Amino acid sequence: MIFKNPSILYGLLFLIVPIIVHLFQLRRFTKVPFTNVAFLKPLITQTRKSRQLKKWLTLLARMAVIACIVIAFAQPFIPGSNVATQEKETAIYLDNSYSMQSSGSKGELFKTAVTDLLERLPNDQKFTLFTNSNTYTNTTKKEIANDLLNSEYQSKPLSYEQIQLKANALLNDNKKRKELIIISDFQKIDETFPDTIKGLKRELVFLEAEGSNNISIDTAYISRRETNSIDISVSVTSDKAINNPVTLSLENNDVLVAKTSVDLTNLKDTGVFNFETSQPLQGRIYLEDNSLSFDNELFISNNIDRKIKVLAINTVDGDFLKRIYTEDEFDFTAVRSRDLNFNLLKEQNLIILNELNSISVNLAKEINTYLRNGGYLVMIPALDQSGYSSINNIQGTDNISEKEKRITEINYNHPLLKGVFNKQISNFQYPKVNATTNTISALNPILKFEDGSSFLFQKGNVFNFTAPLNNQNSNFKNSPLIVPILYNMGRNSLPVQQLYYHIGDKNSIAIPEKIIRDEILELRNESNALIPKQRAFESFVLIEIEDELNNSGNYKVIKDNESITTLSFNSSRQENKLNYFTASELGSNNIAYSVEDLVYKLNEEDGVLSLWRYFVIGALFFLICELLILKFLK
């Protein structure tokens, strides 16, 4: 038993008062002589014994009354657990990711959790609550009720490790015990569930979704491109086999323009839309599904493509470049070095120096300016060359080696080659060179020789070859590597607009527009407006978007209140993978399956059994006993 106000127990010293009254009677008895007392002696003895007993019982009753009153004011209680008497800080993580749209026994998991929290939490309890998008510190349920009821789902949830670290940072009072409550469906976004941080008590509310069949539009891409039309392929998946065809619809500017169907008896199928490119596409592909709703639509946009400008400055034969940079995607220009017009340089997205024997001071100056303005350069060296070292990120040919080398190692993780190969190839016909201009071991090479030195590496915006590619020196032009490498150099020199981008990814998008001075580009749709990070170059503006957008949709790029182009953003489909941690993987000791169960459990642990009422009742009882003793005991 513990006392809330233990200092009041000093009041028990007042118990000495009835004892003093009992021992030192203020009333004195007078002896009166009386005859024939022998006949009264037995009766007097008996009366004295009764009075003595009455006095002792009265004393005990009065002492019990005083003791009960004092103890009642000290407010004794019995704690529900060993930590019930400690002050605590509570942080609640409420998962509002898209997977929480799933239905449970009482409706959508997220909405059920919000309702239960607002009903079950005490009105005066202070706590910290955070979601994937908002944080509320030292608040009450009344203060955040409207925000929670109007919360929107988020496409990118915090990892479970991030949740714990954030809670530990928010709970910063080291004198109090820290408690974290995680309310989620515990989708398996990580391979393993992290251990609890030291000093942080963790409680889990596992909201289980009822089994349902979810149909998802996973992705869309251009599968065929012709002069006046494109084919848009749409990949659709289902958790369970569906016997009837599922209808896909395509809208452009809110007008239904096409329909098709997919067969999901094998859980996956692809639908195809043919779209005439005579007008820009600001589209929405959608289907009807009663499960998760966020993956039932996909926003896409296709504007008139801007061809990537590539300039090859040749001293040797450059026909192989023309075959790679075809006119359907590239605006390719090839000139001899002696015929070069410097005014062409600043308009290019990619410049290729193809085995130039010498680079003049003026050319080097123009190329350095071009690189500073965001341009990309491919340097294919000549064995006999000069002036290369005057260009940024290029080394001179001061270490020529005529030793034959084979190109044996491919960096599959380099952005230039990422996604090019279905599998890593170990036994292919290695290209070779007869002579190299430099022996360089770059930190992140793209292609390497068998001795570990670099054949191709990137430094800033410059792609450096260390050997000439002419037929006399190398058979690299006959290798299957040359096409994807040079093609991707061209594609990466200008981030061409895609059908759509994922919200939360780091997206770099080139907008073919010139801006001057204080002009800016803005993203805007019916409900949102955003000024993204942007950098202006000679012929385009590079905008960068990562976590600034929350809602899927088609966004117009606005300059001076005029629409330039349209960009589409969609939520990642990671959240529709209905794969969850099991109770054993989470650690079954601290799991509740509803907010109601958790609140009851915490009340049991943190609650106390107050005893002061019983001592008040005891005081009344002993007071009544004293009255009865005084009245009826003779």
XYZ file of C-alpha atoms in Angstrom:
634
model
C 0.000 0.000 0.000
C 1.322 3.435 -1.024
C 0.194 6.862 0.207
C -0.339 9.797 -2.121
C 0.098 12.300 0.760
C 2.309 10.465 3.272
C 3.097 13.585 5.297
C -0.478 13.594 6.608
C 0.309 10.365 8.490
C 1.930 12.558 11.140
C -1.671 13.147 12.183
C -1.584 9.697 13.812
C 0.198 11.393 16.698
C -3.230 12.654 17.733
C -3.950 9.084 18.870
C -2.257 10.034 22.093
C -5.152 12.373 22.955
C -7.796 9.689 23.779
C -5.105 7.738 25.633
C -4.346 10.734 27.837
C -8.037 11.317 28.419
C -8.423 7.664 29.405
C -5.480 7.551 31.789
C -6.094 10.865 33.482
C -9.769 11.112 34.154
C -10.817 14.699 34.881
C -13.849 13.540 36.868
C -12.990 12.553 40.547
C -15.151 10.091 42.493
C -16.189 10.863 46.235
C -16.357 8.023 48.805
C -19.675 7.936 50.728
C -19.945 5.726 53.916
C -22.838 3.271 53.778
C -24.028 0.555 56.239
C -24.282 -3.104 55.429
C -21.942 -2.835 52.452
C -21.211 -6.502 52.708
C -24.455 -7.199 50.908
C -23.502 -4.845 47.984
C -19.891 -5.969 47.404
C -20.512 -8.528 44.639
C -22.651 -6.014 42.680
C -20.029 -3.222 43.027
C -17.283 -5.499 41.743
C -19.334 -6.522 38.807
C -20.173 -2.870 37.933
C -16.538 -1.773 38.158
C -15.469 -4.551 35.749
C -18.182 -3.564 33.246
C -17.179 0.074 33.403
C -13.522 -0.816 32.908
C -14.355 -2.868 29.785
C -16.568 -0.057 28.491
C -13.748 2.456 28.876
C -11.245 0.276 27.010
C -13.673 -0.408 24.125
C -14.521 3.299 23.894
C -10.804 4.153 23.818
C -10.132 1.675 21.004
C -13.130 2.913 18.995
C -12.020 6.539 19.297
C -8.442 5.670 18.317
C -9.717 3.709 15.311
C -11.855 6.681 14.204
C -8.890 9.061 14.362
C -6.579 6.587 12.616
C -9.056 5.961 9.780
C -9.628 9.692 9.225
C -5.884 10.424 9.096
C -5.167 7.516 6.733
C -8.091 8.507 4.489
C -6.643 12.014 4.074
C -3.241 10.445 3.229
C -5.032 8.765 0.226
C -3.632 5.226 0.282
C -3.698 3.123 -2.900
C -2.393 -0.147 -4.345
C -0.569 0.284 -7.741
C -1.545 -1.889 -10.713
C 2.104 -2.617 -11.616
C 5.658 -1.829 -10.581
C 5.791 1.218 -12.907
C 2.328 2.594 -12.226
C 3.640 5.260 -9.886
C 6.235 6.612 -12.349
C 5.477 9.599 -14.561
C 5.500 8.734 -18.260
C 5.557 10.336 -21.701
C 3.509 8.678 -24.427
C 4.027 8.878 -28.181
C 1.458 7.368 -30.531
C 2.279 6.522 -34.147
C -0.867 6.272 -36.250
C -0.211 4.687 -39.635
C -2.008 6.567 -42.420
C -0.360 4.801 -45.351
C -2.503 3.639 -48.258
C -2.604 0.032 -47.024
C -4.699 1.284 -44.069
C -7.545 1.755 -46.556
C -8.133 -1.992 -46.208
C -11.360 -3.014 -44.500
C -11.459 -4.565 -41.053
C -14.403 -5.800 -39.019
C -15.571 -2.211 -38.341
C -14.654 -0.561 -41.660
C -11.464 1.041 -42.977
C -8.578 0.339 -40.608
C -7.371 3.934 -40.346
C -10.816 5.430 -39.752
C -11.570 2.756 -37.145
C -8.321 3.543 -35.321
C -9.092 7.290 -35.298
C -12.608 6.728 -33.963
C -11.403 4.381 -31.206
C -8.657 6.766 -30.135
C -11.077 9.675 -29.836
C -13.528 7.543 -27.858
C -11.150 5.687 -25.548
C -8.419 8.154 -24.608
C -9.088 10.228 -21.454
C -10.043 13.826 -22.160
C -7.257 15.325 -20.038
C -4.440 12.968 -21.061
C -1.433 14.674 -22.671
C 0.423 12.754 -25.366
C 2.409 13.124 -28.599
C 0.941 11.739 -31.805
C 2.537 11.517 -35.234
C 1.587 10.041 -38.599
C 3.538 9.692 -41.838
C 2.812 13.333 -42.608
C 2.067 15.261 -39.376
C 3.322 15.554 -35.808
C 1.366 16.806 -32.768
C 3.398 17.262 -29.580
C 2.074 17.534 -26.030
C -1.546 17.590 -27.118
C -4.937 16.186 -26.160
C -7.493 14.348 -28.238
C -9.785 17.386 -28.240
C -7.110 19.561 -29.838
C -6.372 17.203 -32.738
C -9.757 15.558 -33.302
C -10.604 17.564 -36.429
C -7.155 17.030 -37.938
C -7.342 13.276 -37.426
C -10.836 13.007 -38.846
C -9.730 14.924 -41.961
C -6.375 13.181 -42.414
C -5.399 11.983 -45.876
C -3.594 8.784 -46.774
C 0.119 8.954 -47.612
C 1.991 6.981 -50.229
C 5.341 6.736 -48.442
C 5.187 5.358 -44.877
C 7.916 5.668 -42.284
C 9.978 2.541 -41.734
C 9.594 0.879 -38.346
C 13.134 1.882 -37.438
C 12.344 5.508 -38.326
C 9.192 5.361 -36.193
C 11.158 4.350 -33.111
C 13.918 6.896 -33.686
C 11.404 9.693 -34.181
C 9.452 8.714 -31.060
C 12.653 8.580 -29.023
C 13.540 12.084 -30.217
C 10.067 13.450 -29.414
C 10.070 11.955 -25.914
C 12.940 14.005 -24.526
C 12.261 14.096 -20.771
C 14.778 11.667 -19.310
C 13.122 11.818 -15.886
C 9.999 10.123 -17.207
C 9.552 6.645 -18.620
C 8.987 6.602 -22.370
C 6.175 4.708 -24.033
C 5.587 4.259 -27.779
C 2.281 2.979 -29.159
C 2.340 1.871 -32.817
C -1.078 1.525 -34.453
C -0.709 -0.096 -37.864
C -1.506 -3.064 -40.085
C 2.252 -3.798 -39.978
C 2.778 -4.231 -43.668
C 6.061 -5.962 -44.393
C 8.004 -3.059 -45.855
C 11.200 -4.322 -44.151
C 12.512 -7.867 -43.994
C 12.608 -7.975 -40.194
C 10.871 -6.043 -37.454
C 13.393 -4.021 -35.393
C 14.077 -4.567 -31.722
C 12.878 -2.010 -29.214
C 15.207 0.916 -28.516
C 16.681 0.797 -25.020
C 14.665 2.870 -22.569
C 11.562 2.885 -24.779
C 8.555 0.741 -23.865
C 6.778 -0.363 -27.048
C 3.133 -1.339 -27.404
C 1.718 -2.581 -30.733
C -1.875 -2.351 -31.929
C -2.166 -4.848 -34.782
C -5.150 -3.921 -36.965
C -5.902 -6.941 -39.111
C -7.502 -6.497 -42.530
C -10.203 -8.853 -43.665
C -9.318 -11.005 -46.662
C -10.284 -9.312 -49.921
C -9.356 -9.371 -53.569
C -7.498 -6.256 -54.652
C -7.167 -5.303 -58.321
C -4.328 -2.925 -59.084
C -3.157 -0.864 -62.046
C 0.574 -1.404 -61.564
C 2.218 0.490 -64.402
C 1.797 1.979 -67.858
C 4.355 2.463 -70.615
C 4.591 3.290 -74.318
C 4.971 -0.057 -76.076
C 4.862 1.218 -79.659
C 5.449 4.616 -81.169
C 4.526 5.715 -84.686
C 4.437 9.077 -86.418
C 0.899 10.004 -85.349
C 0.042 7.514 -82.605
C 1.354 5.596 -79.645
C 0.340 2.356 -77.956
C 0.060 2.628 -74.164
C 0.338 -0.736 -72.416
C -1.200 -1.007 -68.939
C -0.199 -3.782 -66.532
C -2.996 -4.952 -64.182
C -2.712 -7.522 -61.372
C -5.110 -9.187 -58.946
C -4.649 -11.019 -55.648
C -7.104 -13.734 -56.689
C -8.242 -15.147 -59.991
C -11.199 -13.332 -61.591
C -13.289 -15.173 -64.149
C -14.962 -12.155 -65.752
C -13.017 -9.577 -67.809
C -12.120 -6.349 -65.993
C -12.767 -3.103 -67.865
C -10.068 -0.449 -68.158
C -11.009 3.084 -69.176
C -8.886 5.958 -70.479
C -9.861 9.607 -70.040
C -8.146 12.577 -71.662
C -8.924 15.973 -70.120
C -11.835 14.343 -68.237
C -13.335 12.994 -71.485
C -13.631 9.224 -71.936
C -11.692 8.361 -75.100
C -11.135 4.582 -74.970
C -11.956 1.353 -73.184
C -10.354 -2.068 -73.136
C -10.486 -5.177 -70.936
C -8.008 -7.485 -69.239
C -8.268 -11.167 -68.319
C -7.175 -11.814 -64.721
C -7.802 -15.552 -64.525
C -4.007 -15.888 -64.266
C -3.758 -12.933 -61.840
C -2.000 -10.672 -64.364
C -2.693 -9.201 -67.788
C -1.828 -6.217 -69.968
C -4.299 -3.939 -71.698
C -3.355 -1.725 -74.644
C -4.724 1.688 -75.639
C -3.951 3.254 -79.014
C -3.809 7.035 -78.719
C -3.558 9.564 -81.541
C -0.806 12.047 -80.746
C -2.363 14.957 -82.628
C -3.146 16.465 -79.216
C -1.347 16.260 -75.848
C -2.412 13.487 -73.493
C -3.461 14.518 -69.982
C -4.982 11.218 -69.093
C -6.341 9.034 -66.333
C -6.588 5.245 -66.594
C -9.021 3.703 -64.133
C -11.003 0.597 -63.201
C -13.723 -0.337 -60.701
C -12.607 -2.192 -57.553
C -14.070 -2.425 -54.046
C -10.792 -3.055 -52.223
C -7.906 -0.559 -52.003
C -8.900 2.522 -53.959
C -5.598 4.371 -54.443
C -4.322 1.852 -57.029
C -7.527 1.903 -59.105
C -6.310 4.827 -61.202
C -3.122 5.933 -62.868
C -2.464 9.443 -64.171
C -0.381 9.736 -67.344
C 0.655 12.551 -69.674
C 2.424 12.603 -73.004
C 3.467 15.880 -74.541
C 5.135 16.551 -77.867
C 8.580 15.087 -77.338
C 11.584 17.328 -77.669
C 14.376 15.597 -79.526
C 17.694 15.436 -77.731
C 20.357 17.410 -79.538
C 23.621 15.534 -80.093
C 26.669 17.029 -81.799
C 29.578 14.829 -82.906
C 32.843 16.600 -83.713
C 34.801 14.080 -85.773
C 38.300 13.660 -87.026
C 37.750 9.999 -87.929
C 34.733 8.127 -89.283
C 31.639 8.752 -87.125
C 28.974 6.808 -89.017
C 28.476 4.438 -86.068
C 27.203 7.407 -84.031
C 24.595 8.276 -86.647
C 23.227 4.718 -86.480
C 22.810 4.996 -82.699
C 21.355 8.488 -82.493
C 18.397 8.003 -84.827
C 16.134 10.823 -85.915
C 12.998 9.577 -84.123
C 14.542 10.497 -80.726
C 17.618 12.590 -81.451
C 18.521 15.665 -83.432
C 21.964 14.436 -84.470
C 24.568 16.638 -86.135
C 28.025 15.518 -87.260
C 30.733 17.978 -88.305
C 34.431 17.801 -89.024
C 36.505 19.639 -86.477
C 37.742 22.131 -89.055
C 34.137 23.050 -90.022
C 32.812 23.582 -86.500
C 30.603 26.610 -85.813
C 31.008 27.478 -82.128
C 27.449 28.826 -82.009
C 26.187 25.240 -82.273
C 27.730 24.210 -78.957
C 25.428 25.966 -76.492
C 22.296 24.479 -78.134
C 23.409 20.861 -77.642
C 22.486 18.422 -74.918
C 25.387 16.081 -75.684
C 28.703 16.776 -77.470
C 30.989 13.964 -78.613
C 34.667 14.705 -79.268
C 35.545 11.824 -81.574
C 39.323 11.387 -81.638
C 40.305 15.005 -82.151
C 44.084 15.377 -82.566
C 44.086 18.834 -81.047
C 41.747 21.141 -79.187
C 42.217 24.849 -79.584
C 42.107 27.279 -76.706
C 38.886 28.805 -78.017
C 37.186 25.419 -78.369
C 38.252 24.435 -74.853
C 36.850 27.698 -73.497
C 33.493 27.183 -75.259
C 33.225 23.583 -74.054
C 33.991 24.582 -70.450
C 31.210 27.178 -70.638
C 28.900 24.519 -72.096
C 29.715 22.114 -69.236
C 29.076 24.790 -66.604
C 25.628 25.313 -68.129
C 24.692 21.680 -67.578
C 25.750 20.118 -70.874
C 27.186 16.600 -71.219
C 30.381 15.629 -73.034
C 31.727 12.324 -74.384
C 35.479 12.271 -74.916
C 36.862 9.595 -77.289
C 40.610 10.252 -77.366
C 43.153 10.056 -80.140
C 46.570 8.568 -79.509
C 48.255 11.684 -80.831
C 46.431 14.618 -79.284
C 46.952 17.938 -77.545
C 44.931 20.507 -75.642
C 42.659 18.006 -73.887
C 43.825 18.888 -70.388
C 42.444 22.425 -70.787
C 38.891 21.007 -70.635
C 37.387 20.445 -67.190
C 37.361 16.822 -65.935
C 39.583 15.583 -68.810
C 43.169 14.417 -68.427
C 45.815 14.736 -71.097
C 47.287 11.707 -72.898
C 50.624 11.629 -71.124
C 50.723 7.890 -70.453
C 50.182 6.093 -73.798
C 50.425 2.319 -73.608
C 50.465 0.077 -76.684
C 49.783 -3.064 -74.706
C 46.711 -5.069 -75.769
C 43.967 -5.136 -73.121
C 40.578 -6.788 -72.843
C 37.471 -5.117 -71.391
C 36.319 -7.708 -68.872
C 34.318 -5.969 -66.137
C 30.960 -4.192 -66.338
C 29.560 -1.985 -63.573
C 25.920 -3.078 -63.712
C 24.956 -0.654 -60.928
C 26.085 2.478 -62.748
C 23.102 4.658 -63.780
C 24.190 4.319 -67.404
C 23.720 0.524 -67.335
C 21.080 0.075 -64.656
C 18.208 -1.987 -66.053
C 19.961 -2.652 -69.392
C 20.735 -6.327 -68.727
C 18.286 -8.934 -67.446
C 21.159 -10.767 -65.770
C 24.835 -10.251 -65.187
C 26.896 -11.756 -67.997
C 30.184 -13.449 -67.111
C 31.073 -15.323 -70.300
C 30.872 -13.111 -73.364
C 33.284 -12.187 -76.113
C 35.382 -9.504 -74.487
C 36.131 -6.393 -76.573
C 39.781 -5.410 -76.732
C 41.976 -2.434 -77.468
C 45.518 -2.329 -78.827
C 46.561 0.921 -77.166
C 45.350 3.192 -74.389
C 45.952 6.855 -73.723
C 45.732 6.734 -69.916
C 46.045 4.221 -67.117
C 43.347 5.414 -64.732
C 41.619 3.566 -61.911
C 38.439 5.598 -61.406
C 36.406 5.299 -58.217
C 33.216 4.282 -60.020
C 34.175 3.066 -63.506
C 31.580 1.965 -66.052
C 33.845 -0.508 -67.911
C 37.199 -1.861 -66.733
C 40.148 -3.630 -68.310
C 41.343 -6.979 -67.023
C 44.189 -5.252 -65.146
C 41.699 -3.171 -63.151
C 42.246 0.129 -64.936
C 39.302 2.029 -66.412
C 38.202 1.898 -70.034
C 35.155 4.142 -69.519
C 34.349 6.306 -66.513
C 32.282 9.360 -65.661
C 33.615 12.495 -64.015
C 30.988 15.171 -63.503
C 29.182 15.663 -66.806
C 32.008 14.116 -68.821
C 32.156 10.489 -70.023
C 35.795 9.577 -70.592
C 37.047 6.748 -72.798
C 40.720 5.901 -72.308
C 41.282 4.392 -75.743
C 40.366 5.322 -79.340
C 37.398 3.405 -80.811
C 38.551 3.293 -84.454
C 38.707 -0.132 -86.064
C 42.495 -0.172 -86.125
C 42.729 0.203 -82.354
C 39.611 -1.551 -80.993
C 36.725 -3.856 -81.851
C 34.511 -2.142 -79.248
C 32.243 -0.759 -82.009
C 31.325 -4.369 -82.851
C 30.490 -5.179 -79.239
C 26.869 -5.310 -78.031
C 27.897 -2.893 -75.264
C 28.349 0.137 -77.469
C 24.684 0.687 -78.373
C 23.173 0.822 -74.839
C 26.122 2.799 -73.482
C 26.139 5.560 -76.095
C 22.336 5.562 -76.355
C 21.946 6.077 -72.607
C 24.570 8.795 -72.644
C 22.294 10.637 -75.046
C 19.100 9.887 -73.122
C 20.614 10.920 -69.781
C 21.930 14.203 -71.157
C 18.366 15.547 -71.106
C 15.915 13.979 -68.603
C 13.039 13.515 -71.050
C 9.551 13.660 -69.605
C 8.064 10.280 -68.742
C 4.456 9.104 -68.810
C 4.386 9.580 -65.020
C 6.582 9.847 -61.933
C 6.322 8.288 -58.492
C 5.554 10.522 -55.525
C 8.381 10.328 -52.999
C 11.096 9.394 -55.516
C 13.835 11.844 -56.411
C 12.648 13.070 -59.805
C 14.761 15.288 -62.087
C 12.751 16.560 -65.046
C 13.962 18.771 -67.880
C 11.417 21.315 -69.101
C 12.304 22.664 -72.588
C 11.806 26.293 -71.702
C 14.088 29.286 -71.260
C 13.575 31.510 -68.230
C 15.283 34.778 -67.408
C 15.975 36.691 -64.242
C 13.254 36.182 -61.632
C 10.996 33.958 -63.737
C 9.976 30.670 -62.138
C 8.052 27.557 -63.093
C 5.114 26.395 -60.997
C 3.251 23.084 -60.761
C -0.492 23.432 -60.449
C -3.684 21.388 -60.624
C -7.246 21.894 -59.382
C -6.384 21.506 -55.697
C -2.633 22.000 -55.303
C 0.099 24.440 -56.284
C 3.844 24.033 -55.828
C 7.015 25.891 -56.760
C 9.620 23.112 -57.099
C 13.390 23.381 -56.893
C 14.663 24.452 -60.312
C 17.844 25.316 -62.140
C 17.908 27.240 -65.395
C 20.247 26.267 -68.233
C 20.726 27.606 -71.729
C 17.903 25.686 -73.364
C 15.937 24.052 -70.553
C 14.964 24.240 -66.897
C 15.737 21.285 -64.636
C 13.139 20.876 -61.877
C 13.642 18.504 -58.951
C 10.744 16.992 -56.992
C 10.903 14.451 -54.181
C 8.634 14.722 -51.127
C 6.874 17.983 -51.963
C 3.766 16.353 -53.479
C 1.258 14.237 -51.571
C -1.593 13.753 -54.029
C -1.632 11.874 -57.319
C -2.768 13.742 -60.403
C -1.876 15.638 -63.556
C -0.023 18.876 -62.838
C 0.374 21.701 -65.341
C 3.765 23.404 -65.533
C 2.961 27.131 -65.414
C 5.107 30.060 -66.537
C 3.630 33.560 -66.343
C 0.150 31.996 -65.864
C 0.501 30.031 -69.118
C 0.632 26.242 -69.294
C 3.838 24.913 -70.867
C 3.438 21.180 -70.418
C 1.848 18.596 -68.108
C 3.506 16.224 -65.635
C 1.793 13.235 -64.005
C 2.497 11.920 -60.526
C 1.237 8.702 -58.951
C 1.636 6.973 -55.618
C 4.025 4.057 -55.478
C 2.340 0.664 -55.772
C 4.395 -0.729 -52.898
C 1.498 -0.165 -50.496
C -0.830 -2.576 -52.329
C 1.370 -5.572 -51.583
C -0.804 -7.109 -48.875
C 2.032 -8.843 -47.054
C 2.086 -8.399 -43.281
C 4.244 -9.343 -40.317
C 2.896 -12.177 -38.187
C 2.342 -11.890 -34.441
C 5.375 -14.096 -33.778
C 7.573 -11.850 -35.958
C 6.372 -8.783 -34.068
C 6.855 -10.338 -30.634
C 3.510 -11.443 -29.243
C 4.024 -10.186 -25.644
C 3.042 -6.566 -26.322
C 0.382 -6.883 -29.011
C -3.231 -5.725 -28.791
C -5.682 -6.207 -31.641
C -7.722 -3.048 -31.116
C -7.311 0.354 -29.508
C -9.973 -0.611 -26.967
C -7.949 -3.641 -25.827
C -4.792 -1.563 -25.530
C -6.447 1.189 -23.462
C -7.895 -1.447 -21.107
C -4.469 -3.084 -20.772
C -2.708 0.216 -20.049
C -5.368 1.174 -17.504
C -4.721 -2.117 -15.752
C -0.960 -1.466 -15.700
C -1.094 2.224 -14.869
C -4.227 2.136 -12.750
C -4.329 2.136 -8.929
C -6.803 0.801 -6.376
C -7.738 3.797 -4.196
C -8.407 2.823 -0.561
C -9.367 6.166 1.055
C -13.086 5.467 0.628
C -12.756 2.310 2.675
C -11.040 4.165 5.514
C -13.792 6.812 5.548
C -16.318 4.005 5.831
C -14.150 2.516 8.620
C -14.174 5.823 10.526
C -17.976 5.975 10.348
C -18.190 2.342 11.459
C -16.027 2.877 14.554
C -17.888 6.094 15.396
C -21.157 4.166 15.394
C -19.530 1.447 17.499
C -18.528 4.069 20.077
C -22.091 5.374 20.268
C -23.460 1.864 20.717
C -20.898 1.089 23.414
C -21.745 4.237 25.367
C -25.495 3.613 25.113
C -25.909 -0.098 25.652
C -22.863 -1.329 27.569
C -23.482 -0.823 31.328
